[in-house]
CSV table of C-alpha atoms and ligand atoms in Angstrom, one decimal:
chain,number,residue,atom,x,y,z
A,814,UNK,CA,21.5,0.2,24.1
A,815,UNK,CA,17.2,-0.6,25.8
A,816,UNK,CA,15.5,2.9,26.1
A,817,UNK,CA,12.5,2.6,28.0
A,818,UNK,CA,9.1,3.4,26.3
A,819,UNK,CA,6.9,6.2,27.8
A,820,UNK,CA,4.2,5.7,27.6
A,821,UNK,CA,1.8,4.6,24.6
A,822,UNK,CA,3.6,6.6,22.1
A,823,UNK,CA,4.4,5.5,18.4
A,824,UNK,CA,8.1,5.7,17.8
A,825,UNK,CA,9.4,6.2,14.3
A,826,UNK,CA,12.8,5.2,13.4
A,827,UNK,CA,14.2,8.1,11.0
A,828,UNK,CA,18.1,8.2,9.1
A,829,UNK,CA,19.5,11.7,11.1
A,830,UNK,CA,21.9,12.3,9.0
A,831,UNK,CA,22.2,11.0,5.0
A,832,UNK,CA,20.7,10.2,1.7
A,833,UNK,CA,16.9,8.7,3.1
A,834,UNK,CA,16.7,12.2,5.5
A,835,UNK,CA,15.9,15.2,3.5
A,836,UNK,CA,13.1,12.6,1.7
A,837,UNK,CA,11.9,10.4,5.0
A,838,UNK,CA,11.0,14.2,6.6
A,839,UNK,CA,9.1,15.5,4.1
A,840,UNK,CA,7.1,12.2,3.2
A,841,UNK,CA,6.1,12.1,7.4
A,842,UNK,CA,4.9,16.0,6.8
A,843,UNK,CA,4.1,14.8,3.1
A,844,UNK,CA,1.6,12.9,5.2
A,845,UNK,CA,0.5,15.6,7.8
A,846,UNK,CA,2.9,15.3,11.1
A,847,UNK,CA,4.3,18.5,12.9
A,848,UNK,CA,7.2,18.6,13.8
A,849,UNK,CA,10.9,20.7,14.7
A,850,UNK,CA,13.6,18.4,13.1
A,851,UNK,CA,16.0,19.9,15.9
A,852,UNK,CA,19.4,19.3,14.4
A,853,UNK,CA,17.8,15.9,14.0
A,854,UNK,CA,18.7,15.2,17.7
A,855,UNK,CA,17.5,11.3,19.1
A,856,UNK,CA,14.2,12.4,19.7
A,857,UNK,CA,11.5,14.5,17.6
A,858,UNK,CA,8.3,15.1,19.5
A,859,UNK,CA,5.0,15.4,17.3
A,860,UNK,CA,3.1,18.2,17.9
A,861,UNK,CA,-0.6,17.0,16.4
A,862,UNK,CA,0.2,13.2,16.7
A,863,UNK,CA,1.4,10.4,19.8
A,864,UNK,CA,4.2,10.2,17.6
A,865,UNK,CA,6.9,10.3,18.7
A,866,UNK,CA,10.9,10.4,15.4
A,867,UNK,CA,13.6,8.4,16.6
A,868,UNK,CA,16.5,10.2,14.7
A,869,UNK,CA,19.5,7.2,14.6
A,870,UNK,CA,22.0,5.5,12.0
A,871,UNK,CA,20.3,4.0,9.5
A,872,UNK,CA,22.0,0.7,10.1
A,873,UNK,CA,20.5,1.0,13.4
A,874,UNK,CA,16.8,1.0,12.5
A,875,UNK,CA,16.6,-2.0,11.2
A,876,UNK,CA,17.2,-4.3,14.8
A,877,UNK,CA,15.9,-1.6,16.3
A,878,UNK,CA,12.4,-1.8,14.7
A,879,UNK,CA,13.1,-5.7,15.6
A,880,UNK,CA,13.3,-5.0,18.3
A,881,UNK,CA,10.7,-2.8,19.6
A,882,UNK,CA,12.4,0.0,20.4
A,883,UNK,CA,10.4,1.5,17.5
A,884,UNK,CA,7.5,0.4,15.5
A,885,UNK,CA,7.6,1.6,12.7
A,886,UNK,CA,10.8,2.7,10.4
A,887,UNK,CA,12.6,4.1,7.7
A,888,UNK,CA,15.2,1.7,6.0
A,889,UNK,CA,16.2,0.6,2.5
A,890,UNK,CA,15.8,-2.9,1.4
A,891,UNK,CA,19.6,-3.6,1.0
A,892,UNK,CA,20.2,-3.0,4.8
A,893,UNK,CA,17.1,-5.2,5.7
A,894,UNK,CA,18.4,-7.6,3.9
A,895,UNK,CA,22.0,-7.6,4.8
A,896,UNK,CA,21.6,-7.7,8.1
A,897,UNK,CA,18.0,-10.0,7.9
A,898,UNK,CA,16.5,-8.6,10.8
A,899,UNK,CA,12.9,-9.9,11.6
A,900,UNK,CA,10.4,-7.0,10.3
A,901,UNK,CA,7.0,-6.4,8.0
A,902,UNK,CA,7.8,-4.5,5.5
A,903,UNK,CA,5.1,-2.6,5.5
A,904,UNK,CA,5.4,-0.5,2.3
A,905,UNK,CA,7.5,0.5,-0.7
A,906,UNK,CA,8.7,4.5,-0.7
A,907,UNK,CA,9.9,5.1,-4.0
A,908,UNK,CA,13.2,7.1,-3.5
A,909,UNK,CA,16.6,5.8,-2.1
A,910,UNK,CA,17.0,4.1,-4.9
A,911,UNK,CA,20.3,2.1,-6.1
A,912,UNK,CA,21.6,-1.6,-6.8
A,913,UNK,CA,24.1,-3.5,-5.3
A,914,UNK,CA,26.4,-4.1,-8.0
A,915,UNK,CA,29.5,-6.0,-8.5
A,916,UNK,CA,32.9,-3.6,-10.8
A,917,UNK,CA,35.6,-4.2,-11.2
A,918,UNK,CA,39.2,-1.8,-12.0
A,919,UNK,CA,38.7,-0.6,-16.1
A,920,UNK,CA,42.0,-2.3,-17.2
A,921,UNK,CA,40.9,-5.7,-15.1
A,922,UNK,CA,40.8,-9.0,-17.9
A,923,UNK,CA,36.8,-9.3,-15.2
A,924,UNK,CA,33.5,-9.6,-17.7
A,925,UNK,CA,31.1,-10.9,-15.4
A,926,UNK,CA,30.1,-12.6,-11.7
A,927,UNK,CA,31.5,-16.2,-12.2
A,928,UNK,CA,35.3,-14.5,-13.4
A,929,UNK,CA,36.0,-13.8,-10.0
A,930,UNK,CA,36.4,-17.4,-8.5
A,931,UNK,CA,39.6,-16.7,-6.4
A,932,UNK,CA,39.1,-12.7,-6.7
A,933,UNK,CA,39.5,-11.2,-3.5
A,934,UNK,CA,35.5,-8.4,-3.4
A,935,UNK,CA,35.7,-5.7,-0.6
A,936,UNK,CA,32.2,-4.9,0.4
A,937,UNK,CA,30.1,-3.4,2.4
A,938,UNK,CA,27.5,-5.6,2.7
A,939,UNK,CA,29.7,-9.1,3.4
A,940,UNK,CA,25.9,-11.0,4.0
A,941,UNK,CA,23.7,-10.4,0.0
A,942,UNK,CA,28.1,-10.7,-1.4
A,943,UNK,CA,27.9,-14.2,0.3
A,944,UNK,CA,24.0,-15.5,-0.8
A,945,UNK,CA,24.6,-14.0,-4.4
A,946,UNK,CA,28.6,-16.1,-4.8
A,947,UNK,CA,27.0,-19.0,-3.0
A,948,UNK,CA,23.9,-19.0,-5.2
A,949,UNK,CA,26.2,-18.8,-8.5
A,950,UNK,CA,28.9,-20.6,-7.3
A,951,UNK,CA,31.2,-18.5,-7.1
A,952,UNK,CA,34.2,-18.9,-5.0
A,953,UNK,CA,35.8,-16.1,-3.6
A,954,UNK,CA,37.3,-13.5,-1.0
A,955,UNK,CA,35.3,-12.0,1.0
A,956,UNK,CA,37.1,-8.0,2.0
A,957,UNK,CA,34.4,-6.5,4.6
A,958,UNK,CA,34.6,-2.7,4.8
A,959,UNK,CA,32.6,-0.4,6.7
A,960,UNK,CA,32.4,2.3,3.9
A,961,UNK,CA,34.3,3.7,1.3
A,962,UNK,CA,34.9,-0.2,-0.9
A,963,UNK,CA,35.7,2.0,-4.0
A,964,UNK,CA,38.8,2.3,-2.8
A,965,UNK,CA,39.8,-1.1,-2.8
A,966,UNK,CA,40.6,-2.0,-5.9
A,967,UNK,CA,43.8,0.9,-6.5
A,968,UNK,CA,45.0,0.5,-2.4
A,969,UNK,CA,45.4,-3.4,-3.8
A,970,UNK,CA,43.1,-4.4,-0.7
A,971,UNK,CA,40.8,-6.0,-3.5
A,972,UNK,CA,40.2,-7.4,-7.5
A,973,UNK,CA,36.4,-5.9,-7.0
A,974,UNK,CA,34.7,-4.8,-5.8
A,975,UNK,CA,30.2,-5.1,-4.3
A,976,UNK,CA,28.6,-1.3,-3.6
A,977,UNK,CA,25.4,0.5,-4.0
A,978,UNK,CA,25.4,2.7,-6.9
A,979,UNK,CA,22.9,4.8,-7.7
A,980,UNK,CA,24.5,5.9,-11.5
A,981,UNK,CA,27.4,5.7,-11.4
A,982,UNK,CA,29.7,8.2,-11.1
A,983,UNK,CA,31.4,7.2,-8.0
A,984,UNK,CA,31.9,3.7,-10.2
A,985,UNK,CA,33.4,6.5,-13.2
A,986,UNK,CA,35.5,8.2,-10.4
A,987,UNK,CA,37.3,5.8,-10.2
A,988,UNK,CA,37.8,4.1,-12.6
A,989,UNK,CA,35.6,0.6,-12.2
A,990,UNK,CA,33.8,-1.0,-14.2
A,991,UNK,CA,29.8,-3.0,-13.5
A,992,UNK,CA,30.1,-6.4,-14.9
A,993,UNK,CA,26.5,-7.6,-12.5
A,994,UNK,CA,23.7,-6.5,-9.9
A,995,UNK,CA,22.5,-8.1,-7.3
A,996,UNK,CA,19.6,-7.2,-6.8
A,997,UNK,CA,17.6,-3.6,-7.1
A,998,UNK,CA,16.8,-1.7,-3.5
A,999,UNK,CA,14.8,1.3,-2.7
A,1000,UNK,CA,13.2,2.5,0.9
A,1001,UNK,CA,10.9,0.5,2.4
A,1002,UNK,CA,8.9,2.0,5.6
A,1003,UNK,CA,8.8,-0.7,8.4
A,1004,UNK,CA,7.8,-2.1,11.1
A,1005,UNK,CA,8.0,-4.5,14.9
A,1006,UNK,CA,5.8,-7.6,13.7
A,1007,UNK,CA,4.7,-6.8,17.5
A,1008,UNK,CA,3.0,-4.1,16.8
A,1009,UNK,CA,-0.9,-5.3,15.8
A,1010,UNK,CA,-1.3,-6.6,19.6
A,1011,UNK,CA,-0.8,-3.0,20.6
A,1012,UNK,CA,-4.8,-1.8,19.8
A,1013,UNK,CA,-4.0,2.1,20.2
A,1014,UNK,CA,-0.2,2.2,18.2
A,1015,UNK,CA,-2.0,-0.2,15.8
A,1016,UNK,CA,-5.4,2.2,14.9
A,1017,UNK,CA,-2.5,5.8,14.8
A,1018,UNK,CA,0.1,2.8,11.9
A,1019,UNK,CA,-3.0,2.0,10.5
A,1020,UNK,CA,-4.5,5.7,10.5
A,1021,UNK,CA,-1.2,7.2,8.5
A,1022,UNK,CA,-1.2,4.3,6.1
A,1023,UNK,CA,-3.9,4.6,4.5
A,1024,UNK,CA,-2.4,8.7,4.3
A,1025,UNK,CA,0.4,6.6,3.2
A,1026,UNK,CA,-1.4,5.0,0.4
A,1027,UNK,CA,-3.5,8.1,-0.6
A,1028,UNK,CA,0.0,10.2,-0.9
A,1029,UNK,CA,2.3,7.9,-2.7
A,1030,UNK,CA,-1.0,7.6,-4.7
A,1031,UNK,CA,-1.5,11.3,-6.0
A,1032,UNK,CA,2.2,10.8,-6.5
A,1033,UNK,CA,1.5,9.1,-9.2
A,1034,UNK,CA,-1.1,10.1,-10.7
A,1035,UNK,CA,-1.3,13.9,-12.0
A,1036,UNK,CA,-4.4,15.8,-13.7
A,1037,UNK,CA,-5.1,16.4,-17.2
A,1038,UNK,CA,-7.1,18.5,-18.7
A,1039,UNK,CA,-7.7,18.7,-22.6
A,1040,UNK,CA,-9.9,20.1,-26.0
A,1041,UNK,CA,-10.2,17.6,-28.6
A,1042,UNK,CA,-12.7,16.9,-31.0
A,1043,UNK,CA,-15.3,14.4,-29.7
A,1044,UNK,CA,-14.7,11.8,-31.8
A,1045,UNK,CA,-11.2,11.7,-30.7
A,1046,UNK,CA,-11.8,10.1,-27.8
A,1047,UNK,CA,-10.9,6.4,-27.6
A,1048,UNK,CA,-7.7,6.9,-28.8
A,1049,UNK,CA,-7.3,9.4,-26.2
A,1050,UNK,CA,-8.3,7.1,-23.9
A,1051,UNK,CA,-5.7,4.2,-25.6
A,1052,UNK,CA,-2.5,7.5,-24.1
A,1053,UNK,CA,-4.0,7.5,-21.2
A,1054,UNK,CA,-4.9,3.9,-19.9
A,1055,UNK,CA,-5.1,4.9,-16.6
A,1056,UNK,CA,-7.4,7.3,-17.0
A,1057,UNK,CA,-10.7,6.2,-15.1
A,1058,UNK,CA,-14.3,7.6,-16.1
A,1059,UNK,CA,-12.3,10.6,-17.6
A,1060,UNK,CA,-15.0,14.2,-17.0
A,1061,UNK,CA,-16.8,14.9,-20.5
A,1062,UNK,CA,-17.9,18.8,-21.1
A,1063,UNK,CA,-19.7,20.2,-25.3
A,1064,UNK,CA,-17.5,23.3,-26.1
A,1065,UNK,CA,-19.6,26.5,-27.7
A,1066,UNK,CA,-17.7,24.9,-30.7
A,1067,UNK,CA,-19.7,22.2,-32.6
A,1068,UNK,CA,-17.7,18.7,-31.7
A,1069,UNK,CA,-15.3,20.3,-29.3
A,1070,UNK,CA,-15.2,18.6,-25.8
A,1071,UNK,CA,-12.9,18.7,-22.8
A,1072,UNK,CA,-11.7,16.6,-21.0
A,1073,UNK,CA,-10.6,15.9,-17.2
A,1074,UNK,CA,-9.3,13.1,-16.3
A,1075,UNK,CA,-6.9,11.6,-13.1
A,1076,UNK,CA,-4.3,9.3,-15.4
A,1077,UNK,CA,-1.9,6.8,-14.1
A,1078,UNK,CA,0.2,6.0,-16.3
A,1079,UNK,CA,3.4,9.0,-15.9
A,1080,UNK,CA,1.8,12.5,-18.1
A,1081,UNK,CA,5.5,13.2,-20.0
A,1082,UNK,CA,6.7,15.6,-23.1
A,1083,UNK,CA,5.6,11.9,-25.2
A,1084,UNK,CA,2.5,11.5,-23.9
A,1085,UNK,CA,1.5,14.8,-24.3
A,1086,UNK,CA,2.6,14.3,-28.5
A,1087,UNK,CA,0.6,12.2,-29.3
A,1088,UNK,CA,-2.5,13.3,-27.5
A,1089,UNK,CA,-1.7,16.6,-29.9
A,1090,UNK,CA,-1.5,14.6,-31.9
A,1091,UNK,CA,-4.7,13.0,-31.7
A,1092,UNK,CA,-6.2,16.3,-31.9
A,1093,UNK,CA,-6.0,17.4,-28.2
A,1094,UNK,CA,-4.9,20.7,-28.0
A,1095,UNK,CA,-4.9,23.4,-24.8
A,1096,UNK,CA,-3.0,20.2,-23.3
A,1097,UNK,CA,-2.3,21.2,-19.1
A,1098,UNK,CA,-0.8,18.3,-16.8
A,1099,UNK,CA,-1.5,19.2,-13.2
A,1100,UNK,CA,0.0,17.5,-9.7
A,1101,UNK,CA,-2.8,15.9,-7.7
A,1102,UNK,CA,-1.4,17.3,-4.0
A,1103,UNK,CA,-3.5,13.9,-2.3
A,1104,UNK,CA,-6.1,11.2,-2.8
A,1105,UNK,CA,-8.8,9.0,-0.7
A,1106,UNK,CA,-10.3,7.3,-2.4
B,2247,LIG,P1,24.2,6.0,8.3
B,2247,LIG,O1,25.9,7.0,9.0
B,2247,LIG,O2,22.8,6.4,8.2
B,2247,LIG,O3,25.2,5.3,8.4
B,2247,LIG,P2,25.1,5.7,5.1
B,2247,LIG,O4,26.3,5.5,5.0
B,2247,LIG,O5,25.4,4.1,5.7
B,2247,LIG,O6,24.6,6.4,6.9
B,2247,LIG,P3,24.0,6.6,2.7
B,2247,LIG,O7,25.6,7.1,2.5
B,2247,LIG,O8,22.9,8.2,3.7
B,2247,LIG,O9,24.3,5.9,4.7
B,2247,LIG,O10,23.0,6.1,2.6
B,2247,LIG,C1,21.6,5.8,3.2
B,2247,LIG,C2,20.5,5.1,2.1
B,2247,LIG,O11,20.5,5.5,0.2
B,2247,LIG,C3,21.3,3.5,1.5
B,2247,LIG,O12,21.7,2.1,2.6
B,2247,LIG,C4,20.5,2.9,0.8
B,2247,LIG,O13,19.1,2.3,1.1
B,2247,LIG,C5,19.9,4.7,-0.6
B,2247,LIG,N1,21.6,5.5,-1.2
B,2247,LIG,C6,21.0,5.5,-2.2
B,2247,LIG,N2,21.6,5.5,-3.0
B,2247,LIG,C7,22.3,5.3,-2.7
B,2247,LIG,C8,24.4,5.1,-2.8
B,2247,LIG,N3,24.1,5.8,-4.7
B,2247,LIG,N4,24.8,4.7,-2.6
B,2247,LIG,C9,24.8,3.8,-1.3
B,2247,LIG,N5,23.5,4.2,-0.5
B,2247,LIG,C10,22.7,4.7,-1.6
B,2248,LIG,ZN1,24.7,3.4,7.5
C-alpha cells in the first residue's frame, strides 16, 4: 500500500495495539505533542504541531519509514534487525526491553546453542536466527512461524524455539528452558534516511529531538536534597558520582550543610542507606520532569 503524502506534515508511525503502544504515546505526549488517540484508527493529527501519527502493526513500521510513508517511527530493535530495513536509528528509548533467546523443553539434553545442530528451531525471527546460526557454524532447520513459537515443541513442530523473552514467565509456563541469548532489544526512534533533504520537516525533527533528549535525560536524573556535616561532603559526592556542582547551604546548626543536586545515578534504597551511613539526614529523592541544557 502506498499512501500519498498530503502537505508537509511530519508523520510518526507507532504500534497501534501492542506492548509498545502505551509507552510510545506517553513518550510523544511527554515531548509536548497533543493528540487524541481515537481508538487508534489509522491517523491522528496533533493539535499543536504539524504532526500526524500513523497507527500500524509493528512489523510494518520499518518498511513504511524506509519508504518515506512515515518520517519517523517507534519500533523494537528486534524488528529492525529482522527486516534489515534501510533506516537511521535515531534514539534508544528505554522501554520495550526483551531478549531474543534460544530455549528447549526442560526434558531436552541440549545445554548450549551448539547442541542444536541437526534440530528444528521454531521462530518468528528467521533471519536473525539464520545469521546467528551461521556465525556459530551451527547447522539446524529453521521453522518459520508468525507467532506462538512457544507451543511448537509441544506440537512436535520443532525441537527448540528462538523467541523474544522478557521475564521468562512464558517459557516457564510452557516447560521451556533458556540455553542461550542471541541479543537484547529495546524500542528505538527511527528515521527515514532522506528526511534531512526536507528543510521543514527536518527542522521540526530537530526540535522534537532536543525535547526527546531532555525527556530521556530527565528520566535518568533524580533531584536529591539532604542535610549533612560539612566534613561528610567528599564522601557524599563519592556515593552520588553523577552529581554536578551541588548547591551547598550552611544550616543554622554549626558545621551542618544542606546539599541540593541533580544526580545521574539511579538513587535507590542502597545509595540512600550509604548516604545515611556517611552522616546525611533528611534525605529526599525527587523525580525530575524535564531538562534542557
Ligand atoms: P502487532 O500486532 O503490532 O504485529 P505483535 O504481537 O507483533 O504486534 P507485541 O507482542 O505487541 O507485537 O510486541 C511488540 C514489541 O514489543 C516486540 O517487537 C518487542 O520489540 C517488544 N517486546 C518487549 N517484550 C516482549 C516480549 N516479552 N515478547 C515479545 N515482544 C516483546
Ligand atoms: Zn508484530
